[in-house]
XYZ file of N, CA, C and O in Angstrom:
584
model
N 148.179 -68.404 147.999
C 147.183 -68.077 147.337
C 147.123 -68.489 145.715
O 148.837 -67.917 145.280
N 146.631 -68.900 144.891
C 146.774 -69.286 143.363
C 146.746 -67.365 143.238
O 145.952 -66.811 143.273
N 147.557 -67.366 141.744
C 147.721 -65.624 141.093
C 146.303 -65.084 140.489
O 145.877 -66.862 140.219
N 145.503 -64.213 140.458
C 144.424 -64.259 140.492
C 144.466 -64.480 138.919
O 145.498 -64.187 137.618
N 143.318 -64.408 138.321
C 143.310 -64.756 136.521
C 143.532 -63.608 135.465
O 143.476 -62.780 136.772
N 143.962 -63.646 134.729
C 144.351 -62.343 134.065
C 143.163 -61.756 133.725
O 141.888 -62.465 133.564
N 142.746 -60.518 133.402
C 141.660 -59.555 133.387
C 141.325 -60.172 131.795
O 141.949 -60.499 130.671
N 140.180 -60.210 131.551
C 138.921 -60.331 130.308
C 138.953 -59.101 129.213
O 139.266 -57.763 130.139
N 139.390 -59.347 128.736
C 139.517 -58.551 127.373
C 137.905 -58.134 127.122
O 137.296 -58.426 127.391
N 138.183 -56.790 126.669
C 136.660 -56.453 126.308
C 136.153 -57.197 125.374
O 136.995 -57.750 124.372
N 134.928 -57.734 125.561
C 134.423 -58.559 124.345
C 134.466 -60.087 125.043
O 133.818 -61.179 124.350
N 135.318 -60.260 126.384
C 135.004 -61.553 126.808
C 134.305 -61.655 127.561
O 133.605 -61.082 127.627
N 133.672 -62.957 127.468
C 132.747 -63.340 128.696
C 132.960 -64.828 129.800
O 133.270 -66.016 128.904
N 132.474 -65.126 130.417
C 132.597 -66.225 131.166
C 131.054 -67.268 131.143
O 130.454 -66.376 131.220
N 131.679 -68.113 130.413
C 130.291 -68.782 130.153
C 130.343 -70.619 130.860
O 131.551 -70.641 130.614
N 129.487 -70.766 131.191
C 129.347 -72.269 131.696
C 130.083 -73.610 130.248
O 129.230 -73.048 129.332
N 130.327 -74.173 130.671
C 130.931 -75.176 129.568
C 130.590 -77.243 129.901
O 130.805 -76.978 131.266
N 130.266 -77.691 129.175
C 131.031 -79.225 129.491
C 131.906 -78.977 128.508
O 132.496 -79.212 127.817
N 132.841 -80.113 129.664
C 134.537 -80.569 129.094
C 134.557 -81.742 129.483
O 134.512 -82.625 130.112
N 135.070 -82.363 128.348
C 136.217 -83.921 128.714
C 136.679 -84.084 127.443
O 137.176 -83.631 126.739
N 137.558 -85.103 128.028
C 138.193 -85.781 126.519
C 138.553 -86.830 126.491
O 137.866 -88.032 127.493
N 138.293 -87.274 125.484
C 138.470 -88.459 124.872
C 139.384 -88.867 124.641
O 140.819 -88.482 124.163
N 139.987 -90.187 124.460
C 140.758 -90.905 124.235
C 140.238 -92.025 123.146
O 139.571 -93.062 123.467
N 141.731 -92.166 122.228
C 140.787 -93.570 120.953
C 141.987 -94.738 121.190
O 142.999 -94.016 121.571
N 141.412 -95.335 121.375
C 142.399 -97.043 121.513
C 142.596 -97.376 120.250
O 142.348 -98.052 119.664
N 143.616 -96.722 119.893
C 144.606 -96.858 119.139
C 145.955 -97.820 119.468
O 146.259 -97.747 120.792
N 146.822 -98.570 118.331
C 147.902 -99.338 118.990
C 149.147 -98.280 118.659
O 148.863 -97.099 118.344
N 150.008 -98.169 119.767
C 151.275 -97.186 119.071
C 151.614 -96.432 118.231
O 151.483 -96.064 117.873
N 151.254 -97.788 116.938
C 151.893 -97.434 116.013
C 150.850 -96.709 115.045
O 151.105 -95.960 114.105
N 149.723 -96.637 115.396
C 148.195 -95.930 114.459
C 148.745 -94.489 115.531
O 148.625 -93.731 114.537
N 148.944 -94.161 116.622
C 149.093 -93.060 117.211
C 150.184 -92.646 116.690
O 150.246 -90.974 116.075
N 151.323 -92.872 116.311
C 152.213 -92.454 115.610
C 151.862 -91.995 114.135
O 152.467 -90.462 113.817
N 151.051 -92.494 113.514
C 150.956 -92.266 112.192
C 149.586 -91.238 111.819
O 148.914 -90.617 110.983
N 149.010 -91.261 113.285
C 147.409 -91.117 113.075
C 147.387 -89.600 113.109
O 147.872 -88.921 113.511
N 146.370 -89.292 111.989
C 146.021 -87.696 112.492
C 144.534 -87.500 112.300
O 143.331 -88.319 112.066
N 144.151 -87.575 113.484
C 143.105 -87.285 114.200
C 142.322 -86.342 113.187
O 142.746 -85.256 112.467
N 140.496 -87.289 113.145
C 139.785 -86.482 112.068
C 138.983 -85.589 112.858
O 138.016 -86.058 113.240
N 139.250 -85.016 113.209
C 138.654 -83.616 114.479
C 137.351 -83.729 113.968
O 135.941 -83.526 114.083
N 136.791 -83.208 112.180
C 135.960 -83.284 111.712
C 134.608 -84.481 112.053
O 133.560 -84.855 112.186
N 135.356 -85.650 112.179
C 134.493 -87.188 112.069
C 134.079 -87.454 113.722
O 132.957 -87.452 113.924
N 135.600 -86.477 114.739
C 134.718 -86.706 115.830
C 134.048 -85.399 116.357
O 132.836 -86.222 117.000
N 133.519 -84.276 115.919
C 132.961 -83.227 115.935
C 131.487 -83.856 115.676
O 130.469 -83.683 116.454
N 131.594 -84.530 114.470
C 130.296 -85.362 114.284
C 129.453 -86.309 114.723
O 128.448 -86.551 115.385
N 130.759 -86.940 115.466
C 130.074 -87.714 115.878
C 130.007 -87.651 117.688
O 128.848 -88.392 118.075
N 130.891 -87.075 118.348
C 129.757 -86.402 119.474
C 128.918 -85.732 118.610
O 127.648 -86.242 119.735
N 128.186 -84.633 118.386
C 126.554 -84.147 118.151
C 126.250 -85.229 117.560
O 124.829 -85.336 118.522
N 126.592 -86.343 117.098
C 125.374 -87.391 117.018
C 125.318 -88.356 117.917
O 124.025 -88.382 118.539
N 125.636 -88.378 118.713
C 125.862 -89.406 119.766
C 125.017 -88.164 121.477
O 124.656 -88.940 121.675
N 125.094 -87.318 121.074
C 124.135 -86.165 122.006
C 122.721 -86.704 121.393
O 121.763 -86.640 122.132
N 122.719 -86.486 120.136
C 121.372 -86.831 119.604
C 120.870 -87.951 119.780
O 119.557 -88.276 119.616
N 121.795 -89.045 119.869
C 120.714 -90.144 119.590
C 121.029 -90.906 121.503
O 120.438 -92.004 121.649
N 121.429 -89.879 122.389
C 121.146 -90.337 123.545
C 119.491 -90.355 124.224
O 118.726 -90.210 123.653
N 119.562 -90.438 125.575
C 118.055 -90.079 125.772
C 118.338 -89.638 127.529
O 118.540 -90.343 128.348
N 117.912 -88.555 127.243
C 116.821 -87.993 126.222
C 118.241 -87.109 125.475
O 119.198 -86.787 125.687
N 117.591 -87.393 124.103
C 117.817 -86.755 123.055
C 118.549 -85.028 123.234
O 117.997 -84.164 123.699
N 120.126 -84.684 122.891
C 119.916 -83.318 123.044
C 120.555 -82.619 121.783
O 121.245 -83.452 121.151
N 120.407 -81.631 121.813
C 120.985 -80.943 120.119
C 122.129 -79.982 120.606
O 121.951 -79.393 121.515
N 123.098 -80.789 120.380
C 124.477 -79.626 120.193
C 124.462 -79.181 118.769
O 124.841 -80.288 118.221
N 125.515 -77.618 118.646
C 125.363 -78.122 117.337
C 127.212 -77.399 117.434
O 127.645 -77.025 118.535
N 127.750 -77.580 115.850
C 129.209 -77.403 115.886
C 129.470 -75.927 116.544
O 130.648 -75.708 117.154
N 128.769 -74.800 116.395
C 128.939 -73.369 116.992
C 129.149 -73.807 118.482
O 129.785 -72.461 119.283
N 129.069 -75.129 119.135
C 128.811 -74.564 120.397
C 130.131 -75.855 120.976
O 130.337 -75.331 121.937
N 130.636 -76.592 120.093
C 131.627 -77.425 120.439
C 133.176 -77.296 119.759
O 133.495 -76.306 118.670
N 134.155 -77.147 120.804
C 135.500 -76.929 120.454
C 135.767 -78.273 120.630
O 135.831 -78.521 121.979
N 136.735 -78.565 120.178
C 137.924 -79.593 119.580
C 139.133 -79.294 119.573
O 139.666 -78.341 119.451
N 139.940 -80.184 120.769
C 141.262 -79.665 120.709
C 141.990 -80.704 120.908
O 142.111 -81.679 121.420
N 142.906 -80.849 119.681
C 144.073 -82.537 119.537
C 144.530 -82.499 120.553
O 145.618 -81.437 120.497
N 144.914 -83.202 121.246
C 145.966 -83.174 122.580
C 147.499 -84.345 122.284
O 147.967 -84.075 123.462
N 146.918 -84.676 120.810
C 148.363 -85.961 120.881
C 147.745 -87.388 121.690
O 147.133 -87.073 122.354
N 148.959 -87.852 120.882
C 148.291 -89.415 121.309
C 146.948 -89.210 121.423
O 146.923 -90.611 122.553
N 146.553 -89.787 120.360
C 144.982 -90.403 120.365
C 144.280 -89.738 121.537
O 142.811 -90.054 121.397
N 144.087 -88.323 121.924
C 143.147 -87.615 123.061
C 142.801 -86.660 122.033
O 143.688 -85.623 121.672
N 141.518 -86.212 122.308
C 141.060 -85.134 122.340
C 140.357 -84.250 123.424
O 139.527 -85.102 123.818
N 140.275 -83.070 123.834
C 139.106 -82.224 124.531
C 138.343 -81.624 123.940
O 138.642 -81.026 122.665
N 137.169 -81.616 124.311
C 135.893 -81.694 123.522
C 135.028 -80.460 124.897
O 135.003 -80.712 125.721
N 134.977 -79.092 124.456
C 134.336 -78.503 125.284
C 132.938 -77.943 124.570
O 133.081 -77.342 123.556
N 131.713 -77.995 125.234
C 130.526 -77.737 124.488
C 130.110 -76.338 125.225
O 130.054 -76.832 126.361
N 130.017 -75.241 124.783
C 129.517 -74.013 125.724
C 127.768 -74.244 125.243
O 127.419 -74.895 125.009
N 127.285 -73.653 126.668
C 125.615 -73.355 126.647
C 125.118 -72.657 125.697
O 126.034 -71.715 125.685
N 124.723 -72.739 125.067
C 124.046 -72.269 123.831
C 122.266 -71.735 124.336
O 121.708 -72.213 124.903
N 121.969 -70.537 123.666
C 120.744 -69.986 123.857
C 119.616 -70.767 123.352
O 119.447 -71.608 122.441
N 118.418 -71.259 124.316
C 117.168 -72.238 124.043
C 118.011 -73.904 123.987
O 117.006 -74.968 123.594
N 119.769 -74.158 124.335
C 119.862 -75.337 124.203
C 120.073 -76.148 125.115
O 119.246 -75.327 126.518
N 120.339 -77.751 125.383
C 120.378 -77.825 127.038
C 121.426 -77.587 127.516
O 122.269 -76.360 127.159
N 121.109 -77.264 129.260
C 121.722 -76.987 130.028
C 123.073 -77.652 129.696
O 123.408 -78.723 129.593
N 124.506 -76.908 130.291
C 125.768 -77.723 130.554
C 125.620 -78.769 131.388
O 126.141 -79.967 130.827
N 125.160 -78.598 132.419
C 124.806 -79.622 133.110
C 123.677 -81.282 132.789
O 124.189 -81.756 132.897
N 122.735 -80.299 131.711
C 122.105 -81.830 131.284
C 123.014 -82.490 129.804
O 123.497 -83.518 129.636
N 123.975 -81.521 129.655
C 125.270 -81.884 128.548
C 126.253 -83.103 129.196
O 126.822 -84.004 128.829
N 126.898 -82.336 130.489
C 127.922 -83.371 131.191
C 127.162 -84.360 132.105
O 127.764 -85.594 131.262
N 125.929 -84.454 131.595
C 125.209 -85.646 132.655
C 124.975 -86.586 131.188
O 124.907 -87.933 131.667
N 124.651 -86.024 129.737
C 124.145 -86.976 129.050
C 125.583 -87.427 128.238
O 125.672 -88.341 128.236
N 126.976 -86.845 128.987
C 127.962 -87.652 128.401
C 128.445 -88.355 129.526
O 129.210 -89.304 128.921
N 127.506 -88.551 130.724
C 128.129 -89.720 131.562
C 127.308 -90.667 131.237
O 128.030 -92.127 131.892
N 126.916 -90.948 130.308
C 125.777 -91.754 129.987
C 126.678 -92.772 129.564
O 127.071 -92.418 128.606
N 126.641 -94.182 129.798
C 127.729 -95.294 129.119
C 127.063 -95.527 127.426
O 128.042 -95.581 126.860
N 125.835 -95.053 127.457
C 125.601 -94.695 126.163
C 126.139 -94.175 125.232
O 126.373 -94.359 123.912
N 126.645 -92.817 125.652
C 127.716 -91.957 124.843
C 128.723 -92.377 124.372
O 128.973 -92.208 123.122
N 129.400 -93.189 125.000
C 130.650 -93.809 124.518
C 130.525 -95.065 123.387
O 130.848 -94.875 122.688
N 129.591 -95.410 123.962
C 128.566 -96.406 123.075
C 128.538 -96.051 122.038
O 129.522 -96.734 120.574
N 128.104 -95.029 121.479
C 127.584 -94.985 120.718
C 128.936 -93.713 119.503
O 128.858 -94.105 118.268
N 129.594 -93.276 120.724
C 131.041 -92.558 120.056
C 131.739 -93.884 119.126
O 132.426 -93.710 118.248
N 131.936 -94.701 119.786
C 132.850 -95.790 119.569
C 132.332 -96.786 117.841
O 132.924 -96.946 117.298
N 130.460 -96.495 118.339
C 129.932 -96.971 116.800
C 130.323 -95.923 115.558
O 130.532 -96.489 114.499
N 130.066 -94.943 116.363
C 130.095 -93.465 115.079
C 131.982 -93.735 114.299
O 131.686 -93.704 113.146
N 133.145 -93.594 115.225
C 134.218 -94.142 114.806
C 134.776 -94.720 114.041
O 135.634 -95.342 113.277
N 134.106 -96.359 114.633
C 134.775 -97.457 114.251
C 136.134 -97.675 115.036
O 136.306 -98.601 114.760
N 135.936 -97.437 116.249
C 137.346 -97.682 117.196
C 136.798 -96.861 118.533
O 135.804 -96.617 118.960
N 137.737 -97.930 119.660
C 137.132 -98.112 120.957
C 137.348 -96.393 121.249
O 138.368 -95.743 121.474
N 136.635 -95.822 121.976
C 136.448 -94.751 122.702
C 136.195 -94.345 124.110
O 135.645 -94.969 124.460
N 137.198 -93.902 124.814
C 137.334 -93.662 126.443
C 137.445 -92.434 126.738
O 137.951 -91.404 126.077
N 136.902 -92.321 128.060
C 137.415 -90.871 127.943
C 138.647 -90.720 129.265
O 139.479 -92.134 130.166
N 139.693 -89.988 128.589
C 140.806 -89.831 129.440
C 140.286 -88.451 130.530
O 141.361 -89.071 131.681
N 139.697 -87.678 130.309
C 139.291 -87.180 131.574
C 137.828 -87.083 131.186
O 137.390 -86.592 130.306
N 137.367 -87.174 132.428
C 135.863 -87.602 132.787
C 134.892 -85.940 132.579
O 135.335 -85.403 132.614
N 133.591 -86.262 131.725
C 133.028 -84.905 132.042
C 132.774 -84.439 132.576
O 132.468 -84.597 134.164
N 132.848 -83.029 132.980
C 132.516 -82.047 133.821
C 132.379 -80.461 133.458
O 132.481 -80.753 132.221
N 131.807 -80.177 134.204
C 131.340 -78.934 134.173
C 132.106 -77.830 134.852
O 132.609 -77.696 135.683
N 132.325 -76.935 133.409
C 133.468 -75.789 133.662
C 132.916 -74.421 132.848
O 132.022 -74.362 133.093
N 133.940 -73.455 133.551
C 133.491 -72.153 133.282
C 134.980 -71.475 132.371
O 136.006 -72.129 132.684
N 134.253 -71.552 130.934
C 135.876 -71.171 130.048
C 135.542 -69.558 129.721
O 133.924 -69.072 130.177
N 136.556 -68.868 129.149
C 136.402 -67.596 129.046
C 136.122 -67.710 126.970
O 137.223 -67.982 126.455
N 134.647 -66.849 126.780
C 135.278 -66.746 125.736
C 134.808 -65.572 124.964
O 134.499 -64.652 125.340
N 134.879 -65.105 123.652
C 135.435 -64.299 122.893
C 133.493 -64.056 122.184
O 133.495 -64.424 121.876
N 132.964 -63.328 122.745
C 131.542 -62.634 122.281
C 131.349 -61.431 121.429
O 132.003 -60.705 121.657
N 130.701 -61.759 120.486
C 130.225 -60.683 119.527
C 129.081 -59.728 120.525
O 128.401 -60.527 121.365
N 129.589 -58.643 120.593
C 128.619 -57.766 121.281
C 127.157 -57.676 121.204
O 126.720 -57.585 119.568
N 126.341 -58.322 121.835
C 124.980 -58.556 121.477
C 123.984 -57.274 122.393
O 122.971 -56.934 121.295
N 124.175 -56.465 122.745
C 123.969 -55.714 123.357
C 123.456 -54.179 122.867
O 122.608 -53.269 122.906
N 124.522 -53.459 122.238
C 124.626 -52.196 121.411
C 124.777 -52.555 119.596
O 125.484 -53.696 119.467
N 123.711 -51.909 119.360
C 124.024 -51.997 117.769
C 124.934 -51.651 116.795
O 125.896 -50.667 117.791
N 125.173 -52.554 115.729
C 126.807 -51.997 115.302
C 126.679 -49.945 114.861
O 125.542 -50.132 114.390
N 127.487 -49.718 114.966
C 127.530 -48.283 114.298
C 126.970 -48.290 113.258
O 127.387 -48.819 111.597
N 126.355 -47.028 112.908
C 125.872 -46.337 111.383
C 127.199 -45.819 110.252
O 128.177 -45.876 110.990
N 126.444 -46.424 109.340
C 127.739 -46.401 108.634
C 127.944 -44.502 107.896
O 126.940 -44.206 108.488
N 128.932 -43.951 107.865
C 129.360 -42.802 107.680
C 128.405 -42.193 106.806
O 128.487 -42.816 105.644
N 128.187 -41.017 107.230
C 127.013 -40.353 105.730
C 128.534 -39.636 105.096
O 129.140 -39.255 105.678
N 128.192 -40.313 103.680
C 128.464 -39.203 102.803
C 128.130 -37.818 102.458
O 126.848 -37.670 102.484
N 129.080 -36.829 102.356
C 128.494 -35.241 102.559
C 127.720 -35.548 101.236
O 128.423 -35.799 100.139
N 126.574 -35.076 101.295
C 125.631 -34.475 99.604
C 125.851 -33.814 99.188
O 125.849 -32.987 99.442
N 127.037 -33.624 97.869
C 127.618 -32.025 97.634
C 125.926 -31.812 96.494
O 125.656 -32.556 95.690
N 125.683 -30.722 96.762
C 124.343 -30.012 95.899
C 124.956 -30.169 94.364
O 126.338 -29.846 94.025
N 124.119 -31.304 93.135
C 124.567 -31.182 92.021
C 124.692 -29.450 91.373
O 123.969 -28.938 91.831
N 125.480 -29.035 90.259
C 125.540 -27.580 90.187
C 124.304 -27.895 89.221
O 124.069 -28.676 88.678
N 123.772 -26.527 89.081
C 122.809 -26.724 88.193
C 122.768 -26.920 86.581
O 123.756 -26.712 86.125
N 122.420 -27.247 85.799
C 122.239 -27.659 84.354
C 122.894 -27.013 83.728
O 122.228 -25.347 83.864
């Protein structure tokens, strides 16, 4: 049986996410020299979802990109409150129009190295349930009488 996952740290939570790996179709020479423009890829991912049918709003805050080297980039998009579900995001990424839009946005052929899937990721979350502790009160010293 597989070993149990490591215990989560305080403030961490398991959240649903949509994950896929994109592969940029570059020549070997380009790959050796290429620095993957993560900002351009992130913008293309966000634009490609908003150009989809139905259009989905995905924000940079929800999106994590990881450069895997060799022209491959893993994209993980977590569900955001009030936003589309991860199932909707995964389904939208599976539409042929998504890769077509990515290819147009980046000006190079984009394909999936790993197809879109709904996964669970562990993220560090700012605690929202408890308010921040109040600032320490300074002792008020009585002013000496004038």
